[in-house]
Short mmCIF file of C-alpha atoms in Angstrom, two decimals:
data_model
loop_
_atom_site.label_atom_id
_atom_site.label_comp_id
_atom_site.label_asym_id
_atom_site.label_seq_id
_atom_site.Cartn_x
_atom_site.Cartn_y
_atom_site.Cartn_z
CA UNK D 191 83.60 29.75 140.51
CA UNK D 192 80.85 27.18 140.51
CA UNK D 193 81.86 23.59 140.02
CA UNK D 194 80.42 21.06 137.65
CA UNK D 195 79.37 17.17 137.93
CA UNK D 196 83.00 16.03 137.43
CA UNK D 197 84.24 18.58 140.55
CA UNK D 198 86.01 21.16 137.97
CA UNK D 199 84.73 24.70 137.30
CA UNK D 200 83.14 25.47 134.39
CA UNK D 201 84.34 26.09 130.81
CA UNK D 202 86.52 22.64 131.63
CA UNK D 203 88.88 24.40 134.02
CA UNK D 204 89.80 22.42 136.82
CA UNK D 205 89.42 24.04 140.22
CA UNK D 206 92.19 22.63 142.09
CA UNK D 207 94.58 23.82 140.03
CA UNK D 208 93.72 27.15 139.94
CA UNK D 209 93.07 27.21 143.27
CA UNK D 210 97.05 27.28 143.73
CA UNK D 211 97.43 30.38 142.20
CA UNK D 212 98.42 33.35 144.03
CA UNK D 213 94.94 35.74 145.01
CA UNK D 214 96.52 38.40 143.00
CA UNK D 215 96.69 35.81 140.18
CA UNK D 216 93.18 34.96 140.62
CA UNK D 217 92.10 38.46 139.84
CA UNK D 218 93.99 39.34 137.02
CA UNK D 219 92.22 36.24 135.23
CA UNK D 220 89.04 36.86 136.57
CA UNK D 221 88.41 34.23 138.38
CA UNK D 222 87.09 35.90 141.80
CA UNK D 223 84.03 37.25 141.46
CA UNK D 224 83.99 40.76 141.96
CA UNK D 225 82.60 42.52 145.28
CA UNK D 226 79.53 43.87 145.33
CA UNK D 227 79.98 45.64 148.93
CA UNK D 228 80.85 49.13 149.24
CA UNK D 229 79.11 52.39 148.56
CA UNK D 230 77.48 52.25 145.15
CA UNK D 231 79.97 50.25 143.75
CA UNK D 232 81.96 53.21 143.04
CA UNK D 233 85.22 50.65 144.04
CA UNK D 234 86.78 48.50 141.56
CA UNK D 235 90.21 46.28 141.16
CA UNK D 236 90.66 48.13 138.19
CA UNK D 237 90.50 51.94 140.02
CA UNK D 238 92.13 50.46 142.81
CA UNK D 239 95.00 49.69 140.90
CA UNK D 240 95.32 52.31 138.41
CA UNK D 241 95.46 54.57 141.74
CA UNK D 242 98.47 52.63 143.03
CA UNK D 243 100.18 52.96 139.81
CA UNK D 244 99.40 56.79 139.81
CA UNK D 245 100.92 56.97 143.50
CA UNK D 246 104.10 54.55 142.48
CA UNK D 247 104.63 56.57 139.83
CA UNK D 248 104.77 59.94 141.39
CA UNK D 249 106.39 58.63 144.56
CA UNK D 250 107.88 55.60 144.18
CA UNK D 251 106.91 51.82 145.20
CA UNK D 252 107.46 52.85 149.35
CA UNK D 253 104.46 55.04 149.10
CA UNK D 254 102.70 52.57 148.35
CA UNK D 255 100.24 51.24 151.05
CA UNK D 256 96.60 49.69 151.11
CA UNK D 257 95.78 53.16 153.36
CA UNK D 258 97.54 56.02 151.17
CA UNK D 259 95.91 54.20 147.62
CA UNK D 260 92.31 53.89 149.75
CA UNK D 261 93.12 57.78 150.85
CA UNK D 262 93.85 58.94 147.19
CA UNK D 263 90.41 57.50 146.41
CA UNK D 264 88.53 58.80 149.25
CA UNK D 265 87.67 55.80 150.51
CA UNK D 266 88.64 53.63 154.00
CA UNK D 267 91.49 51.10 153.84
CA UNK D 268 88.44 48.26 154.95
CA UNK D 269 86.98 49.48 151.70
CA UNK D 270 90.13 48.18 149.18
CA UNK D 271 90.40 44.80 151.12
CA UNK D 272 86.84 43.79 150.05
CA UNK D 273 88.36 43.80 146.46
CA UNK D 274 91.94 43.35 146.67
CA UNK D 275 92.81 41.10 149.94
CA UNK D 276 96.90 41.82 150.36
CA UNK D 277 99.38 43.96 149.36
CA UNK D 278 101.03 41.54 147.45
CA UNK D 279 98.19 40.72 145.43
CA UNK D 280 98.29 44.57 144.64
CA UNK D 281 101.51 44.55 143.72
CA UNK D 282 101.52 41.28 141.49
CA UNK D 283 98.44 43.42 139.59
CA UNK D 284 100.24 46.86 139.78
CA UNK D 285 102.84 44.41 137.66
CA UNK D 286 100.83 43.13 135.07
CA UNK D 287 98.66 46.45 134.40
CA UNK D 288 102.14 48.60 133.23
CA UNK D 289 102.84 44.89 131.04
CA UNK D 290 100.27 45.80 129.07
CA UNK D 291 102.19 46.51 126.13
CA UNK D 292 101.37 47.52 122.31
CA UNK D 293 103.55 45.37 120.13
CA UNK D 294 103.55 46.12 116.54
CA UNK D 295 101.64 43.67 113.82
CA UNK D 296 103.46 41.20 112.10
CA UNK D 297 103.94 42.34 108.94
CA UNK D 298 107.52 42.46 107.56
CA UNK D 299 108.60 39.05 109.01
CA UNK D 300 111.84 40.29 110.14
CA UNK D 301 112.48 38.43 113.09
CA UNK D 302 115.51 40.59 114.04
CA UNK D 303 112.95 44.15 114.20
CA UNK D 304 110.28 42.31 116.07
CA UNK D 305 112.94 41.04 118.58
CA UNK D 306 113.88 45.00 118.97
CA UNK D 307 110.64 45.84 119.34
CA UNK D 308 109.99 43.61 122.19
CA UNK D 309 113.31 44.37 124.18
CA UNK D 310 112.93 48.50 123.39
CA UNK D 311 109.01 47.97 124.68
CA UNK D 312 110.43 46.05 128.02
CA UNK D 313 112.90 48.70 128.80
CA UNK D 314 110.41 51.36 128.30
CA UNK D 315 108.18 50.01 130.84
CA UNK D 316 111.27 50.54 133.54
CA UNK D 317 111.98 53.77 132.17
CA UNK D 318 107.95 55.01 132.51
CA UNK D 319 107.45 53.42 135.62
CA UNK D 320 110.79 53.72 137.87
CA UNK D 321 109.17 51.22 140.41
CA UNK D 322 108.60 48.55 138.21
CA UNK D 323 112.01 46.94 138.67
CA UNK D 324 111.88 47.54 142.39
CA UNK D 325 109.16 44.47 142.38
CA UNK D 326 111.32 40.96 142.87
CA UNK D 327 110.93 38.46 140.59
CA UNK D 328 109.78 35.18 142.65
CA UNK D 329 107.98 33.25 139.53
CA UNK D 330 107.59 32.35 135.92
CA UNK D 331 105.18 34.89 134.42
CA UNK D 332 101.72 33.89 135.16
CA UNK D 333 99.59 36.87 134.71
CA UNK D 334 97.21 37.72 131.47
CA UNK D 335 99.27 40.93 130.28
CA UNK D 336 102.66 39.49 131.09
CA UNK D 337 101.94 36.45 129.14
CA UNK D 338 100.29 38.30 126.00
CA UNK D 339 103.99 39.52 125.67
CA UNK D 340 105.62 36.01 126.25
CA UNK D 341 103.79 34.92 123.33
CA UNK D 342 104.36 37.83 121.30
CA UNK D 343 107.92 37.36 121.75
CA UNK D 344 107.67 33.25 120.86
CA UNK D 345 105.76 34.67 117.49
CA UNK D 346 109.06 35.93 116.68
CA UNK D 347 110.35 32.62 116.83
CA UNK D 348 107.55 30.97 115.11
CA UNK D 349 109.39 29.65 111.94
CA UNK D 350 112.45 28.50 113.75
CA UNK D 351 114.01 24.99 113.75
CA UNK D 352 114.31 25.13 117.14
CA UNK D 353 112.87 22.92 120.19
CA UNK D 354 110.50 24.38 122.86
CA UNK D 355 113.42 24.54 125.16
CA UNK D 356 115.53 26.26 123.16
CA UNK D 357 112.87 29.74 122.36
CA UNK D 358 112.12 29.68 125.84
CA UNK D 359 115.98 30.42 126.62
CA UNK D 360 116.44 32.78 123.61
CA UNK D 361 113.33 34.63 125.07
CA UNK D 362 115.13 34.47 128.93
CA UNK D 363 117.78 35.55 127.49
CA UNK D 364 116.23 39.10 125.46
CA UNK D 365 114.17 39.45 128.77
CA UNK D 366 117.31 39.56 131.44
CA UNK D 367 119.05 42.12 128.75
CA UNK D 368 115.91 44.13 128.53
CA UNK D 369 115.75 44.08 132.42
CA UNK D 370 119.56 45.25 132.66
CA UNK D 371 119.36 48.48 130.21
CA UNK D 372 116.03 49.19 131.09
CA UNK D 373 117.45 49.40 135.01
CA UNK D 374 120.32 51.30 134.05
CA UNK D 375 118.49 53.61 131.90
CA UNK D 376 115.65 54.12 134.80
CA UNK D 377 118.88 55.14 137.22
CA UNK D 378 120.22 57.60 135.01
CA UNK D 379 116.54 59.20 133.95
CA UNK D 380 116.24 59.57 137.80
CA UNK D 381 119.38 60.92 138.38
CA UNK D 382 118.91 63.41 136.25
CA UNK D 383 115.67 64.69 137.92
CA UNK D 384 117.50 65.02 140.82
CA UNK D 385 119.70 67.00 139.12
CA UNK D 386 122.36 65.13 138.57
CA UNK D 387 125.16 66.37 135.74
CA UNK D 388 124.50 63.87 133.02
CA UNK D 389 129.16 64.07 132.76
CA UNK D 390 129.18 62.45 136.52
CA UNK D 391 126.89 59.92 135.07
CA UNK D 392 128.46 59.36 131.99
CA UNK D 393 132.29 59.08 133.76
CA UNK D 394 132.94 62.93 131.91
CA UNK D 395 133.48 64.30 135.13
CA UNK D 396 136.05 61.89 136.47
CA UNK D 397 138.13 61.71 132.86
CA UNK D 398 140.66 63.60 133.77
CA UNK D 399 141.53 62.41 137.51
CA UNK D 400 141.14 58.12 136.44
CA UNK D 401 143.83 59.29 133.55
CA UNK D 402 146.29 59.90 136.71
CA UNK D 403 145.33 57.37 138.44
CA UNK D 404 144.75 54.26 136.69
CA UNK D 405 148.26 53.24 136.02
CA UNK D 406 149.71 50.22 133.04
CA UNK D 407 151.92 48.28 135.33
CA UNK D 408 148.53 47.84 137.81
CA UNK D 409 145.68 48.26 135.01
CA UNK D 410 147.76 47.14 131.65
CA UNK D 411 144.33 46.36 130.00
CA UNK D 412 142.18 49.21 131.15
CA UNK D 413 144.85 51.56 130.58
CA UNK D 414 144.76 52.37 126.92
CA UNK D 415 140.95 53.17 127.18
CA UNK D 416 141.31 55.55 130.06
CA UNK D 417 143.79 57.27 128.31
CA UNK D 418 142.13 57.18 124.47
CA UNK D 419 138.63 58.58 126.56
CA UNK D 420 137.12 55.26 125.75
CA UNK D 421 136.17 54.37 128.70
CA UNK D 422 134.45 58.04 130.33
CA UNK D 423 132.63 58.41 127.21
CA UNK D 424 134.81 61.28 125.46
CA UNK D 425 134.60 59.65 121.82
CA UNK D 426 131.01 58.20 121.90
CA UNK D 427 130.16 61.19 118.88
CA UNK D 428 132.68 59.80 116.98
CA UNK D 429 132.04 56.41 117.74
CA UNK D 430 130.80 53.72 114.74
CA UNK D 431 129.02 51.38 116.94
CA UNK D 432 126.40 53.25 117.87
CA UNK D 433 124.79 53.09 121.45
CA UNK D 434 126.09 50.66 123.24
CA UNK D 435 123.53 48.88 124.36
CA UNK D 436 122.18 49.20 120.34
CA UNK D 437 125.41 47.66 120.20
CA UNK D 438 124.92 45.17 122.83
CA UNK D 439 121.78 43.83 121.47
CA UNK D 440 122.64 43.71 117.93
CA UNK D 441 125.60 40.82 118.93
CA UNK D 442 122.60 39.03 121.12
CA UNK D 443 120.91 38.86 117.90
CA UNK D 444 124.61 37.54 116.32
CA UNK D 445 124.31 35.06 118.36
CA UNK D 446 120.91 33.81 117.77
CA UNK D 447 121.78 34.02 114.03
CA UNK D 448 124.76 31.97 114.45
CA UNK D 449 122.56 29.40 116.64
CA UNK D 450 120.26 28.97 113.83
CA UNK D 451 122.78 28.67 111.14
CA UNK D 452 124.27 25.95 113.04
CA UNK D 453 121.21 23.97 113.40
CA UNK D 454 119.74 24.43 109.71
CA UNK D 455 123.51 22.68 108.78
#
């Protein structure tokens, strides 16, 4: 980055503040300029990272070293550190590349669909790439993908009577539920593959033995849905809520109703 007169970099950014962003940060804006060492150029952050994807995907985020993604491209571990400087800065860009989402067009103006879209899209990611969730969460979004989908989602909430403050939390809120089924949902597609029986998953399996063991006098509450098949699953066919985390979502979305019918009064 090259400064100007007044000490910030061009195009009006201001050095020292992006200076405190983390290296992988740095990339994923653009704002290192890319290495030119190597053989050929035949490197790039981009290959370099759509390699560690490949590898997380097939075996899971432990594979995952600076020497096994330089090995799967034929190249020397020295080789990947001239573009990408840490694993964590690998990681932080393995994160944003599987964020880049394709959210519908705005079209209907249906601000209930679009907020389905955007949790359905988040817990796909988890489902796609098991590993994704296996990355902790230690900031606010800050890269260019992840934040294309933050401001998707606040385009939802574009024509609502509501304060900065109060999207952000409606959008925490969708994200952290979108997190949850898309975890849960990445545990049981992986359970199957390892050939799990989707009835052990589902509580099928166990029906039969939790009806002689959970007891009223010690689960009075419980109880009646153990013994109905509520609770292992056994009526879900004949059930007229739906899935329950269709279910789930839908009273989120209640709730956000309600929210906005209080204000508007």
């Amino acid at each position: 980055m090259e400064r100007t007169r007044n000490g910030n970099v061009g195009d009006g950014l201001d050095e020292e503040a992006l200076q405190k962003l983390p290296n992988g940060a740095k990339l994923g804006w653009g704002l290192v300029k890319p290495s030119t060492r190597g053989p050929k150029g035949e490197l790039s952050v981009k290959k370099i990272v759509d390699a560690a994807v490949a590898l997380a995907d097939r075996d899971g985020l432990a594979a995952v070293s600076m020497n096994r993604v330089a090995s799967s491209l034929g190249f020397t571990t020295m080789s990947l550190y001239r573009y990408i400087a840490s694993k964590d800065d690998l990681l932080m860009l393995m994160y944003d590349s599987v964020s880049e989402l394709e959210l519908p067009e705005r079209k209907s103006g249906d601000w209930r669909a679009e907020m389905r879209e955007y949790v359905w899209a988040c817990v796909e990611v988890f489902v796609k790439h098991p590993w994704f969730g296996d990355i902790p969460v230690t900031s606010i979004p800050i890269m260019p993908n992840t934040l294309k989908i933050v401001d998707w989602m606040l385009g939802t909430m574009r024509s609502f009577p509501l304060n900065e403050h109060e999207k952000m939390s409606i959008l925490l809120l969708l994200s952290s539920y979108s997190r949850s089924v898309g975890l849960i949902n990445r545990d049981f597609g992986q359970a199957l593959k390892a050939g799990a029986n989707p009835d052990t998953f589902n509580g099928l399996e166990y029906s039969a033995a939790l009806k002689q063991l959970v007891k009223p006098d010690n689960f009075p509450h419980l109880y009646p849905m153990v013994m109905s098949g509520t609770y292992a699953g056994e009526n879900e066919q004949t059930s007229t809520v739906g899935n329950d985390f269709d279910f789930g979502l839908e009273r989120i979305l209640d709730g956000v109703q309600h929210y906005l019918d209080t204000r508007k009064g």
